[in-house]
Short mmCIF file of C-alpha atoms in Angstrom, two decimals:
data_model
loop_
_atom_site.label_atom_id
_atom_site.label_comp_id
_atom_site.label_asym_id
_atom_site.label_seq_id
_atom_site.Cartn_x
_atom_site.Cartn_y
_atom_site.Cartn_z
CA MET N 765 -148.17 -79.88 38.06
CA MET N 766 -147.17 -76.28 38.76
CA GLY N 767 -143.66 -77.02 37.47
CA LYS N 768 -145.00 -78.21 34.14
CA ALA N 769 -147.26 -75.18 33.83
CA ARG N 770 -144.27 -72.93 34.47
CA LYS N 771 -142.29 -74.66 31.73
CA ILE N 772 -145.18 -74.22 29.29
CA SER N 773 -145.34 -70.52 30.15
CA GLU N 774 -141.57 -70.10 29.67
CA LYS N 775 -141.78 -71.56 26.16
CA ARG N 776 -144.09 -68.77 25.04
CA PRO N 777 -142.61 -65.47 23.76
CA GLN N 778 -141.85 -62.85 26.37
CA ARG N 779 -144.42 -60.46 24.94
CA LEU N 780 -147.22 -62.97 25.62
CA ARG N 781 -146.27 -64.04 29.13
CA GLY N 782 -148.68 -63.18 31.89
CA GLY N 783 -151.65 -63.04 29.50
CA TYR N 784 -151.00 -59.45 28.43
CA PRO N 785 -153.57 -58.61 25.74
CA LEU N 786 -151.29 -57.43 22.94
CA SER N 787 -153.26 -59.37 20.34
CA PRO N 788 -156.84 -58.42 19.36
CA GLY N 789 -157.68 -62.12 19.13
CA ARG N 790 -156.51 -63.06 22.63
CA GLY N 791 -159.97 -62.94 24.19
CA THR N 792 -161.33 -65.10 21.39
CA ARG N 793 -158.58 -67.67 21.88
CA VAL N 794 -159.25 -67.82 25.63
CA ARG N 795 -162.96 -68.40 25.08
CA LYS N 796 -162.29 -71.07 22.45
CA ALA N 797 -159.96 -72.89 24.83
CA LEU N 798 -162.49 -72.78 27.68
CA PHE N 799 -165.29 -73.91 25.34
CA GLU N 800 -163.25 -76.90 24.18
CA VAL N 801 -162.63 -77.88 27.82
CA GLN N 802 -166.28 -77.41 28.84
CA GLN N 803 -167.42 -79.54 25.90
CA LYS N 804 -164.88 -82.17 26.97
CA LYS N 805 -163.21 -82.07 23.56
CA LEU N 806 -159.85 -81.24 25.15
CA SER N 807 -158.36 -81.60 28.57
CA LEU N 808 -157.29 -78.46 30.37
CA ARG N 809 -153.65 -79.37 29.83
CA ASP N 810 -154.09 -80.03 26.10
CA ALA N 811 -156.04 -76.78 25.67
CA SER N 812 -153.26 -74.82 27.38
CA LYS N 813 -150.70 -76.29 24.97
CA GLN N 814 -152.84 -75.82 21.86
CA TYR N 815 -153.89 -72.24 22.54
CA GLY N 816 -150.64 -71.02 24.12
CA PHE N 817 -151.81 -70.32 27.69
CA SER N 818 -150.52 -71.69 30.96
CA PHE N 819 -152.43 -74.38 32.83
CA GLY N 820 -153.07 -72.11 35.80
CA PHE N 821 -154.17 -69.23 33.55
CA LEU N 822 -156.99 -71.31 32.05
CA GLN N 823 -157.82 -73.09 35.30
CA ARG N 824 -158.48 -69.82 37.17
CA ARG N 825 -160.77 -68.59 34.40
CA LEU N 826 -162.53 -71.93 34.10
CA SER N 827 -163.32 -71.95 37.81
CA GLY N 828 -164.58 -68.36 37.75
CA GLU N 829 -161.87 -67.18 40.13
CA VAL N 830 -160.67 -64.67 37.52
CA GLU N 831 -162.62 -62.88 34.76
CA VAL N 832 -161.90 -64.06 31.24
CA ASP N 833 -160.60 -60.68 30.00
CA LYS N 834 -158.67 -59.74 33.13
CA ARG N 835 -154.96 -59.06 32.69
CA LYS N 836 -152.06 -58.20 34.93
CA GLY N 837 -150.71 -54.70 35.27
CA PRO N 838 -152.20 -51.28 36.04
CA ARG N 839 -155.70 -50.22 35.07
CA PRO N 840 -155.93 -48.98 31.47
CA VAL N 841 -155.99 -45.22 30.95
CA PHE N 842 -158.96 -45.46 28.57
CA ASN N 843 -161.75 -47.99 28.69
CA LYS N 844 -162.85 -49.99 25.66
CA GLU N 845 -165.60 -47.56 24.65
CA GLU N 846 -163.24 -44.59 24.76
CA GLU N 847 -160.63 -46.38 22.65
CA VAL N 848 -163.23 -47.39 20.06
CA ALA N 849 -164.42 -43.76 19.92
CA MET N 850 -160.84 -42.56 19.34
CA ALA N 851 -160.27 -45.23 16.68
CA THR N 852 -163.49 -44.21 14.94
CA TRP N 853 -162.39 -40.58 15.02
CA LEU N 854 -159.02 -41.51 13.49
CA ARG N 855 -160.78 -43.39 10.70
CA GLU N 856 -163.16 -40.52 9.99
CA MET N 857 -160.31 -38.00 9.90
CA ALA N 858 -158.39 -40.18 7.44
CA GLU N 859 -161.44 -40.61 5.21
CA ARG N 860 -161.82 -36.84 5.14
CA GLY N 861 -158.23 -36.48 3.94
CA MET N 862 -156.99 -35.28 7.35
CA GLY N 863 -155.36 -38.45 8.64
CA LEU N 864 -153.10 -38.21 11.69
CA LYS N 865 -149.58 -39.59 11.86
CA PRO N 866 -148.59 -41.64 14.94
CA GLN N 867 -146.77 -38.70 16.55
CA GLU N 868 -149.77 -36.41 16.02
CA PHE N 869 -152.13 -38.98 17.51
CA LEU N 870 -149.89 -39.41 20.57
CA ASP N 871 -149.83 -35.61 20.97
CA PHE N 872 -153.63 -35.65 20.90
CA VAL N 873 -153.77 -38.40 23.55
CA GLN N 874 -151.30 -36.48 25.71
CA GLY N 875 -153.53 -33.40 25.54
CA VAL N 876 -156.58 -35.42 26.58
CA VAL N 877 -154.72 -37.08 29.46
CA ARG N 878 -153.39 -33.78 30.78
CA LYS N 879 -156.55 -31.74 30.45
CA GLU N 880 -158.84 -34.41 31.87
CA GLY N 881 -156.46 -35.50 34.63
CA LYS N 882 -156.67 -39.18 33.79
CA PRO N 883 -154.53 -41.45 36.02
CA ASN N 884 -151.64 -42.84 33.98
CA ASN N 885 -148.08 -44.07 34.16
CA PHE N 886 -146.97 -42.33 30.95
CA LYS N 887 -143.86 -40.18 30.94
CA ASP N 888 -145.03 -36.53 31.05
CA GLY N 889 -148.53 -37.81 30.30
CA ARG N 890 -147.54 -38.81 26.78
CA PRO N 891 -147.92 -42.49 25.79
CA GLY N 892 -145.04 -44.16 24.02
CA HIS N 893 -144.90 -46.26 20.90
CA ASP N 894 -145.55 -49.45 22.87
CA TRP N 895 -148.93 -48.06 23.87
CA TYR N 896 -149.55 -46.93 20.28
CA TYR N 897 -148.83 -50.37 18.82
CA ALA N 898 -151.00 -52.03 21.47
CA PHE N 899 -153.80 -49.52 20.74
CA MET N 900 -153.62 -50.29 17.02
CA ALA N 901 -153.69 -54.03 17.73
CA ARG N 902 -156.71 -53.73 20.03
CA ASN N 903 -158.58 -51.68 17.41
CA ALA N 904 -157.37 -53.45 14.28
CA GLU N 905 -160.95 -53.96 13.11
CA VAL N 906 -161.50 -50.18 12.96
CA VAL N 907 -158.18 -48.64 11.88
CA GLU N 908 -154.84 -49.69 10.48
CA PRO N 909 -151.71 -47.84 9.31
CA ARG N 910 -152.15 -46.79 5.68
CA LYS N 911 -149.99 -45.03 3.13
CA GLU N 912 -151.19 -41.55 2.22
CA THR N 913 -152.38 -40.83 -1.31
CA PRO N 914 -151.78 -37.24 -2.50
CA LEU N 915 -155.01 -35.39 -3.32
CA GLU N 916 -155.10 -31.80 -4.51
CA MET N 917 -157.32 -29.50 -2.45
CA CYS N 918 -159.49 -28.65 -5.46
CA ARG N 919 -160.24 -32.36 -5.95
CA ALA N 920 -160.79 -32.91 -2.24
CA LYS N 921 -163.64 -30.36 -2.30
CA VAL N 922 -165.73 -32.38 -4.77
CA ASN N 923 -168.88 -33.43 -2.90
CA LYS N 924 -171.46 -36.16 -3.43
CA THR N 925 -174.34 -33.75 -4.08
CA LYS N 926 -172.57 -32.18 -7.06
CA LEU N 927 -171.73 -35.60 -8.51
CA ASP N 928 -175.25 -36.95 -8.06
CA THR N 929 -176.69 -33.88 -9.78
CA TRP N 930 -174.33 -34.40 -12.73
CA PHE N 931 -175.33 -38.06 -13.10
CA VAL N 932 -179.04 -37.18 -13.04
CA ASN N 933 -178.53 -34.58 -15.78
CA PHE N 934 -176.30 -36.92 -17.81
CA ARG N 935 -178.86 -39.71 -17.71
CA GLN N 936 -181.54 -37.28 -18.87
CA PHE N 937 -179.25 -36.07 -21.67
CA LEU N 938 -178.66 -39.63 -22.92
CA SER N 939 -182.39 -40.32 -22.74
CA ASN N 940 -183.20 -37.22 -24.79
CA HIS N 941 -180.77 -38.38 -27.49
CA ASP N 942 -181.90 -42.04 -27.33
CA LEU N 943 -178.43 -43.21 -26.24
CA LEU N 944 -179.16 -44.99 -22.94
CA ASP N 945 -178.78 -48.41 -24.56
CA LYS N 946 -176.10 -47.54 -27.13
CA PRO N 947 -172.67 -47.96 -25.51
CA LYS N 948 -170.85 -47.79 -28.88
CA ARG N 949 -171.87 -44.13 -29.14
CA ILE N 950 -170.71 -43.06 -25.65
CA TRP N 951 -167.06 -41.99 -25.84
CA ASN N 952 -164.45 -40.51 -23.53
CA ALA N 953 -161.34 -38.65 -24.71
CA ASP N 954 -158.40 -37.61 -22.57
CA GLU N 955 -154.75 -36.79 -23.06
CA THR N 956 -151.88 -38.14 -21.01
CA GLY N 957 -148.12 -37.80 -20.98
CA PHE N 958 -145.60 -40.59 -21.50
CA SER N 959 -142.14 -40.28 -19.99
CA MET N 960 -139.24 -41.38 -22.16
CA GLY N 961 -137.57 -43.00 -19.14
CA SER N 962 -138.86 -45.89 -17.05
CA VAL N 963 -139.64 -45.56 -13.35
CA PRO N 964 -137.36 -47.25 -10.76
CA GLY N 965 -138.60 -50.65 -9.61
CA ARG N 966 -137.45 -53.75 -7.77
CA VAL N 967 -134.66 -55.70 -9.47
CA ILE N 968 -132.45 -58.63 -8.56
CA GLY N 969 -129.10 -57.32 -7.35
CA PRO N 970 -126.29 -57.60 -4.83
CA LEU N 971 -126.74 -58.03 -1.09
CA LYS N 972 -127.42 -54.96 1.03
CA SER N 973 -124.23 -55.60 2.96
CA ASN N 974 -122.16 -53.81 0.31
CA GLY N 975 -123.74 -50.51 1.36
CA HIS N 976 -124.58 -49.37 -2.18
CA LYS N 977 -127.88 -48.91 -3.95
CA VAL N 978 -128.56 -50.60 -7.26
CA PRO N 979 -128.12 -48.00 -10.07
CA HIS N 980 -131.05 -47.37 -12.40
CA VAL N 981 -130.48 -46.61 -16.10
CA SER N 982 -133.55 -44.69 -17.23
CA GLY N 983 -132.94 -45.02 -20.97
CA GLY N 984 -133.23 -41.34 -21.67
CA HIS N 985 -133.91 -38.05 -19.95
CA SER N 986 -136.67 -38.81 -17.44
CA LYS N 987 -138.20 -35.31 -17.78
CA GLN N 988 -138.83 -35.67 -21.51
CA ARG N 989 -142.51 -36.43 -22.10
CA HIS N 990 -144.81 -36.66 -25.11
CA THR N 991 -148.57 -36.04 -25.04
CA VAL N 992 -151.03 -38.50 -26.56
CA MET N 993 -154.81 -38.19 -26.81
CA PHE N 994 -156.67 -41.48 -26.41
CA CYS N 995 -160.38 -42.02 -27.00
CA GLY N 996 -162.49 -45.09 -26.16
CA ASN N 997 -166.16 -46.00 -25.91
CA ALA N 998 -168.31 -48.02 -23.52
CA SER N 999 -168.21 -51.05 -25.87
CA GLY N 1000 -164.45 -51.39 -25.42
CA ASP N 1001 -163.31 -49.77 -28.70
CA ILE N 1002 -160.33 -47.41 -28.83
CA ILE N 1003 -159.61 -45.29 -31.90
CA PRO N 1004 -156.03 -44.73 -33.13
CA PRO N 1005 -154.23 -42.32 -30.79
CA TYR N 1006 -153.61 -38.66 -31.56
CA PHE N 1007 -150.06 -37.45 -30.84
CA VAL N 1008 -149.10 -33.90 -29.86
CA TYR N 1009 -145.40 -33.13 -30.29
CA PRO N 1010 -143.48 -29.94 -29.56
CA GLU N 1011 -142.34 -27.89 -32.53
CA PRO N 1012 -140.51 -27.98 -34.89
CA LYS N 1013 -141.89 -30.64 -37.22
CA PRO N 1014 -139.17 -33.15 -38.17
CA LYS N 1015 -138.17 -33.14 -41.85
CA GLY N 1016 -135.94 -36.20 -42.21
CA TYR N 1017 -138.41 -38.86 -41.05
CA ASN N 1018 -142.07 -39.59 -40.39
CA PRO N 1019 -142.65 -39.90 -36.58
CA MET N 1020 -145.72 -42.10 -37.18
CA THR N 1021 -143.69 -44.84 -38.90
CA GLY N 1022 -144.27 -48.14 -37.13
CA GLY N 1023 -147.11 -46.71 -35.04
CA ILE N 1024 -150.75 -47.79 -34.80
CA ASP N 1025 -152.48 -47.57 -38.17
CA GLY N 1026 -154.56 -44.40 -38.50
CA SER N 1027 -152.64 -42.42 -35.86
CA LYS N 1028 -152.28 -38.67 -36.40
CA VAL N 1029 -149.90 -36.06 -35.05
CA SER N 1030 -149.96 -32.28 -34.50
CA TYR N 1031 -147.23 -29.89 -33.43
CA THR N 1032 -147.63 -27.10 -30.88
CA LYS N 1033 -145.22 -24.68 -29.29
CA LYS N 1034 -145.00 -26.57 -25.98
CA GLY N 1035 -146.23 -30.00 -27.04
CA TRP N 1036 -149.60 -29.61 -25.29
CA MET N 1037 -153.15 -29.73 -26.64
CA ASP N 1038 -154.60 -26.33 -27.50
CA THR N 1039 -157.88 -25.18 -29.07
CA ALA N 1040 -156.73 -25.46 -32.69
CA THR N 1041 -155.23 -28.89 -32.05
CA PHE N 1042 -158.41 -30.10 -30.34
CA LYS N 1043 -160.43 -29.04 -33.38
CA THR N 1044 -158.10 -31.14 -35.52
CA PHE N 1045 -158.57 -34.02 -33.10
CA LEU N 1046 -162.34 -33.75 -33.58
CA SER N 1047 -161.83 -34.39 -37.29
CA HIS N 1048 -159.72 -37.42 -36.40
CA PHE N 1049 -162.42 -38.62 -33.98
CA ASP N 1050 -165.18 -38.07 -36.55
CA GLU N 1051 -163.26 -40.23 -39.00
CA HIS N 1052 -162.98 -43.23 -36.65
CA ALA N 1053 -166.13 -43.00 -34.46
CA GLY N 1054 -168.45 -44.70 -36.96
CA THR N 1055 -171.30 -43.33 -39.01
CA ASP N 1056 -174.12 -43.46 -36.46
CA ARG N 1057 -174.96 -40.05 -35.05
CA PRO N 1058 -175.25 -38.41 -32.64
CA VAL N 1059 -172.43 -39.58 -30.40
CA VAL N 1060 -171.50 -38.28 -26.95
CA LEU N 1061 -167.89 -37.34 -26.28
CA LEU N 1062 -167.05 -36.85 -22.61
CA VAL N 1063 -164.17 -34.45 -21.99
CA ASP N 1064 -162.74 -32.64 -18.98
CA GLY N 1065 -163.01 -28.91 -18.40
CA VAL N 1066 -159.62 -27.82 -19.76
CA SER N 1067 -159.93 -24.46 -21.49
CA SER N 1068 -158.72 -25.85 -24.83
CA HIS N 1069 -161.72 -28.22 -24.86
CA VAL N 1070 -164.55 -25.81 -24.05
CA ASP N 1071 -164.15 -23.06 -26.62
CA LEU N 1072 -167.45 -21.97 -28.20
CA SER N 1073 -166.17 -22.61 -31.71
CA VAL N 1074 -165.19 -26.14 -30.66
CA PHE N 1075 -168.74 -26.89 -29.54
CA GLN N 1076 -170.20 -25.50 -32.73
CA ASP N 1077 -167.81 -27.48 -34.91
CA ALA N 1078 -168.50 -30.68 -32.95
CA ARG N 1079 -172.27 -30.28 -33.13
CA GLY N 1080 -172.05 -29.77 -36.86
CA ARG N 1081 -170.43 -33.23 -37.06
CA GLY N 1082 -173.09 -34.86 -34.88
CA ILE N 1083 -170.74 -34.95 -31.88
CA GLU N 1084 -172.25 -33.86 -28.57
CA LEU N 1085 -169.50 -32.69 -26.22
CA TYR N 1086 -170.34 -33.25 -22.56
CA ARG N 1087 -168.13 -31.99 -19.77
CA LEU N 1088 -167.28 -34.00 -16.68
CA VAL N 1089 -167.47 -32.41 -13.23
CA ALA N 1090 -164.53 -30.09 -12.72
CA ASN N 1091 -161.72 -31.60 -10.59
CA ALA N 1092 -163.53 -34.96 -10.46
CA THR N 1093 -161.89 -36.73 -13.40
CA HIS N 1094 -160.01 -39.02 -10.97
CA LEU N 1095 -163.43 -40.37 -9.92
CA MET N 1096 -165.53 -40.37 -13.09
CA GLN N 1097 -163.29 -40.27 -16.19
CA PRO N 1098 -163.14 -43.84 -17.59
CA LEU N 1099 -159.70 -43.49 -19.18
CA ASP N 1100 -158.24 -42.21 -15.91
CA LYS N 1101 -160.00 -44.89 -13.87
CA GLY N 1102 -159.04 -48.03 -15.76
CA VAL N 1103 -157.00 -47.45 -18.93
CA PHE N 1104 -154.01 -45.20 -18.39
CA GLY N 1105 -152.77 -47.11 -15.33
CA PRO N 1106 -152.32 -50.55 -16.95
CA LEU N 1107 -151.24 -48.95 -20.24
CA LYS N 1108 -148.38 -47.08 -18.58
CA THR N 1109 -147.35 -50.20 -16.70
CA ARG N 1110 -146.83 -51.89 -20.05
CA TRP N 1111 -145.13 -48.76 -21.37
CA HIS N 1112 -142.48 -48.81 -18.64
CA GLN N 1113 -141.84 -52.49 -19.39
CA VAL N 1114 -141.25 -51.62 -23.04
CA VAL N 1115 -138.90 -48.77 -22.08
CA ARG N 1116 -136.83 -51.04 -19.85
CA LYS N 1117 -136.63 -53.67 -22.56
CA HIS N 1118 -135.55 -51.06 -25.13
CA THR N 1119 -132.89 -49.74 -22.73
CA ARG N 1120 -131.39 -53.20 -22.25
CA GLU N 1121 -131.38 -53.99 -25.96
CA ASN N 1122 -130.25 -50.53 -27.15
CA PRO N 1123 -127.94 -48.99 -24.53
CA GLY N 1124 -127.16 -45.37 -25.26
CA CYS N 1125 -130.06 -45.03 -27.73
CA PRO N 1126 -133.04 -43.50 -25.86
CA ILE N 1127 -136.60 -43.37 -27.17
CA GLY N 1128 -137.40 -40.10 -28.95
CA LYS N 1129 -139.82 -38.67 -31.49
CA GLN N 1130 -138.57 -41.01 -34.18
CA THR N 1131 -139.33 -44.24 -32.27
CA PHE N 1132 -141.97 -43.20 -29.73
CA ALA N 1133 -145.01 -44.13 -31.86
CA GLU N 1134 -143.53 -47.53 -32.65
CA LYS N 1135 -142.77 -48.31 -29.00
CA LEU N 1136 -146.18 -47.03 -27.88
CA LYS N 1137 -147.82 -49.47 -30.31
CA GLU N 1138 -145.83 -52.30 -28.71
CA ALA N 1139 -147.06 -51.29 -25.24
CA PHE N 1140 -150.64 -50.79 -26.48
CA LEU N 1141 -150.82 -54.28 -28.00
CA LEU N 1142 -149.61 -55.77 -24.72
CA PHE N 1143 -152.23 -53.82 -22.76
CA TYR N 1144 -155.36 -53.66 -24.91
CA LYS N 1145 -158.35 -55.80 -23.97
CA PRO N 1146 -161.88 -54.58 -24.75
CA LEU N 1147 -163.10 -55.82 -21.37
CA THR N 1148 -160.61 -53.53 -19.62
CA VAL N 1149 -162.10 -50.50 -21.34
CA ILE N 1150 -165.67 -51.66 -20.69
CA ASN N 1151 -164.90 -52.08 -16.99
CA SER N 1152 -163.41 -48.59 -16.84
CA PHE N 1153 -166.73 -47.11 -17.99
CA ARG N 1154 -168.60 -49.28 -15.50
CA SER N 1155 -166.35 -48.43 -12.54
CA SER N 1156 -166.72 -44.70 -13.19
CA GLY N 1157 -170.52 -44.92 -13.42
CA ILE N 1158 -170.65 -43.59 -17.00
CA TYR N 1159 -172.17 -46.73 -18.56
CA PRO N 1160 -174.43 -48.02 -17.27
CA VAL N 1161 -175.18 -44.64 -15.69
CA ASP N 1162 -174.86 -45.29 -11.97
CA SER N 1163 -173.88 -42.64 -9.44
CA THR N 1164 -173.74 -45.19 -6.60
CA VAL N 1165 -170.34 -46.49 -7.78
CA ILE N 1166 -168.90 -43.28 -6.30
CA SER N 1167 -169.63 -43.81 -2.63
CA CYS N 1168 -169.82 -41.23 0.13
CA GLN N 1169 -166.60 -42.67 1.57
CA VAL N 1170 -164.67 -41.68 -1.57
CA VAL N 1171 -165.76 -38.02 -1.43
CA LYS N 1172 -165.68 -37.72 2.35
CA PRO N 1173 -162.65 -35.34 2.24
CA SER N 1174 -165.10 -32.73 0.92
CA LEU N 1175 -166.80 -32.65 4.33
CA THR N 1176 -163.64 -31.06 5.73
CA PHE N 1177 -164.31 -27.94 3.65
CA SER N 1178 -168.12 -27.96 3.86
CA THR N 1179 -170.05 -25.30 5.70
CA THR N 1180 -173.74 -24.63 6.19
CA GLU N 1181 -173.56 -21.97 3.48
CA ASP N 1182 -171.79 -23.83 0.67
CA ILE N 1183 -173.64 -27.18 0.73
CA PRO N 1184 -176.46 -26.99 -1.85
CA LEU N 1185 -179.74 -28.76 -1.39
CA PRO N 1186 -180.10 -31.78 -3.70
CA GLU N 1187 -182.32 -31.59 -6.74
CA HIS N 1188 -185.06 -34.21 -6.77
CA ASN N 1189 -186.50 -35.66 -9.94
CA ASP N 1190 -189.58 -37.79 -10.41
CA GLU N 1191 -187.62 -41.03 -10.02
CA GLN N 1192 -186.31 -39.95 -6.64
CA ALA N 1193 -189.48 -38.38 -5.32
CA ASP N 1194 -190.54 -41.55 -3.54
CA LYS N 1195 -187.18 -42.05 -1.83
CA THR N 1196 -186.61 -40.73 1.68
CA THR N 1197 -183.33 -38.97 2.36
CA GLU N 1198 -181.67 -39.39 5.70
CA VAL N 1199 -180.70 -35.95 6.99
CA THR N 1200 -178.07 -35.60 9.65
CA ASN N 1201 -176.36 -32.76 11.42
CA PRO N 1202 -172.58 -33.24 11.22
CA ALA N 1203 -171.90 -30.84 14.09
CA MET N 1204 -174.30 -32.71 16.37
CA ASP N 1205 -172.73 -36.04 15.45
CA ALA N 1206 -169.26 -34.63 16.12
CA LEU N 1207 -170.40 -33.25 19.50
CA ASP N 1208 -171.96 -36.58 20.48
CA THR N 1209 -168.77 -38.42 19.56
CA LEU N 1210 -166.63 -35.98 21.56
CA LYS N 1211 -168.94 -36.43 24.56
CA SER N 1212 -168.53 -40.19 24.32
CA VAL N 1213 -164.78 -39.94 25.03
CA LEU N 1214 -165.17 -37.55 27.97
CA ASP N 1215 -165.98 -38.64 31.49
CA THR N 1216 -169.10 -37.34 33.23
CA PRO N 1217 -167.38 -34.80 35.57
CA THR N 1218 -165.60 -33.25 32.60
CA LYS N 1219 -168.80 -32.96 30.56
CA ASP N 1220 -170.59 -31.38 33.54
CA ARG N 1221 -167.71 -28.94 34.01
CA TYR N 1222 -167.77 -27.97 30.33
CA GLN N 1223 -171.53 -27.45 30.32
CA CYS N 1224 -171.28 -25.35 33.48
CA ARG N 1225 -168.67 -23.14 31.81
CA ILE N 1226 -170.93 -22.61 28.81
CA ASP N 1227 -173.94 -21.80 31.00
CA GLU N 1228 -171.83 -19.23 32.88
CA GLY N 1229 -170.74 -17.61 29.61
CA TRP N 1230 -167.10 -18.75 29.75
CA ASP N 1231 -165.47 -17.04 26.73
CA ILE N 1232 -161.78 -17.56 27.48
CA SER N 1233 -160.06 -19.60 24.78
CA GLY N 1234 -156.64 -21.24 24.60
CA LEU N 1235 -156.52 -22.71 28.10
CA SER N 1236 -158.10 -26.01 27.09
CA PRO N 1237 -158.12 -27.05 23.41
CA CYS N 1238 -160.60 -29.80 24.19
CA PHE N 1239 -163.03 -27.34 25.78
CA ASP N 1240 -162.55 -24.92 22.87
CA ALA N 1241 -163.63 -27.68 20.45
CA TYR N 1242 -166.56 -28.64 22.73
CA ARG N 1243 -167.73 -25.01 22.96
CA LYS N 1244 -167.42 -24.44 19.21
CA LEU N 1245 -169.45 -27.55 18.40
CA HIS N 1246 -172.05 -26.70 21.05
CA PHE N 1247 -172.81 -23.28 19.53
CA LYS N 1248 -172.63 -24.66 15.99
CA VAL N 1249 -175.30 -27.23 16.86
CA LYS N 1250 -177.39 -24.50 18.49
CA SER N 1251 -177.14 -22.21 15.44
CA VAL N 1252 -177.85 -24.96 12.91
CA SER N 1253 -180.84 -26.37 14.81
CA THR N 1254 -183.09 -23.55 13.53
CA ALA N 1255 -181.76 -23.68 9.96
CA SER N 1256 -182.77 -25.98 7.12
CA PRO N 1257 -181.49 -29.54 7.23
CA ILE N 1258 -178.21 -30.17 5.44
CA PRO N 1259 -177.87 -33.27 3.31
CA MET N 1260 -174.77 -35.24 4.17
CA CYS N 1261 -173.45 -38.74 3.63
CA GLU N 1262 -174.70 -41.57 5.81
CA THR N 1263 -171.59 -41.42 7.98
CA PRO N 1264 -170.88 -37.74 8.72
CA GLY N 1265 -167.86 -38.49 10.88
CA LEU N 1266 -166.13 -36.02 13.13
CA ASP N 1267 -165.49 -32.34 12.61
CA LEU N 1268 -162.94 -31.68 15.34
#
C-alpha cells in the first residue's frame, strides 16, 4: 500500500510534493477530498487520485493525526492575519496611485523582518521571488499583479467631495432650466487629435527564431496630427465634426471633399482650437443642435472655451455653457469615457488599410476628412453615445457612477486643511454620512501587523518622549500616525470614502 502511495506522489509535479501550500485553493481541495470520503462517495484511494494528494497525506488528516492545513517545512515568518494585512495595504496603496513594485515590496518586508527581529531563513533578511510568488498566490483574493495606468498628478488630486458638489449643482441647474428629462438638449463637446500613422499592433509574421522584429509601416509621419471637435448629446446624436487645421489654407483643393456632410473647418497658427475658433464652432453647433432652446453644452476648462465673450455669445444663441470639473474629464466627460476610444480604434484600422492599398501615399489634409468619415461610419452607434453619458453620470445625473475607489489616489494628497466639508441639500438632509479618521485607520492597520512586544516598545518610547528619527522607519511611521490621530481627535470630523485605506 505504501509503495502505491509513493508512486502516486511521484506522479505529481515537484512543486506540489509534500503538500506545500503554493496554491490558494489547496486547503479547499483537501477539505473536499475528506468530505467525499466521510460521505462515502469516494474511497480514500480514489480521493487521493482525484484531488492529487497521496494516500498517506489524506489518511493522516482523516484520522486527526495531522491538522488539515499543516505543511512541511519551517514555521512561516508571518501568520495569516499579518499577510492579509500586508496584502490589504498593498491594495490600498495601489488604489491611491502609489502601488509598489515587487522589488519595493520585498524591500519593505526586509525592513519589517530586520527591525522586528522576526525568525526567518531569508538571505540577509530579504525574501526572494519564490516567497513573493507564494505570497501572491496565498492572497490572490486580495491583490494581483496589475499593469500601471499613467495618471497626471493634477488628475490624481480630484476628490469625491468636489465631484459630488458639482453633480448636485448640475442637477439643480438642469432642474431650473427644465432639462432633467430632455436628453436631446444635453450636449458635450470636446476636441481630440488624430495621428496620421497607425499604432503598432500584433500581426502574423515569421518565427521569433530569426532574431528580428516585424517592421511596422506607419503610413505617414507618426507625429503629424489633426484636431477635430466632436459634439454629441445624451440621446445618441452626433453633429458633423468641426476640423481645425494648421495654416495656411490650401488653395488647390477643398479639404472637406468626401467628408461627413455639414462638416466645417477653421485654420489656426498651430492647428489648435483658440477663442476665435471656438466662437465659430458655436455657430456650427447652433446650426445643427435643433431649434429647441435652451440647450446645455458641457465643455472642459481650457482657456479658449471660457472667455467672457464666448459665454455672452453662447447665451445669446440659447446655449448654456457648463464647465466640467477641472482635471476630471477622464472621469466625467462622455466623449472621453465612451466615444473617442472606439472611434480611434476604427481610425487606426482605416489607416492600416489605406497604407496597404496606397503604399507611399500617406493620409494628409486632402484625404483626412474622407478617411475620418470611413472610420466614423464603422464606429457610430447611437447606443454607444448614450452609454457614454450614462457611464459618466451626466445623464441620468448620477454621481454614484464615480465610486470612491476611482478617486482614491486623491487621498494620497489630502490633508486635514484641504479637505472641504460636503454641502448638504434638502434631498441629502435625511441621509447619515459615515465619518472616519484616515490616520486612525492607518494606525490600527499598522498595529495589526506588529507583534505585541513591538507595539509595547513603541508605545513606551512615545510615553518617554523618544524624538530620535531615522533609526527605525517603522517606528517613525508609527509615531507620526500616533500624533496625527491625537491632533485630529479634537478637530472637526473629516469626510472620507468608506474605505480610507492606509496612509503609510
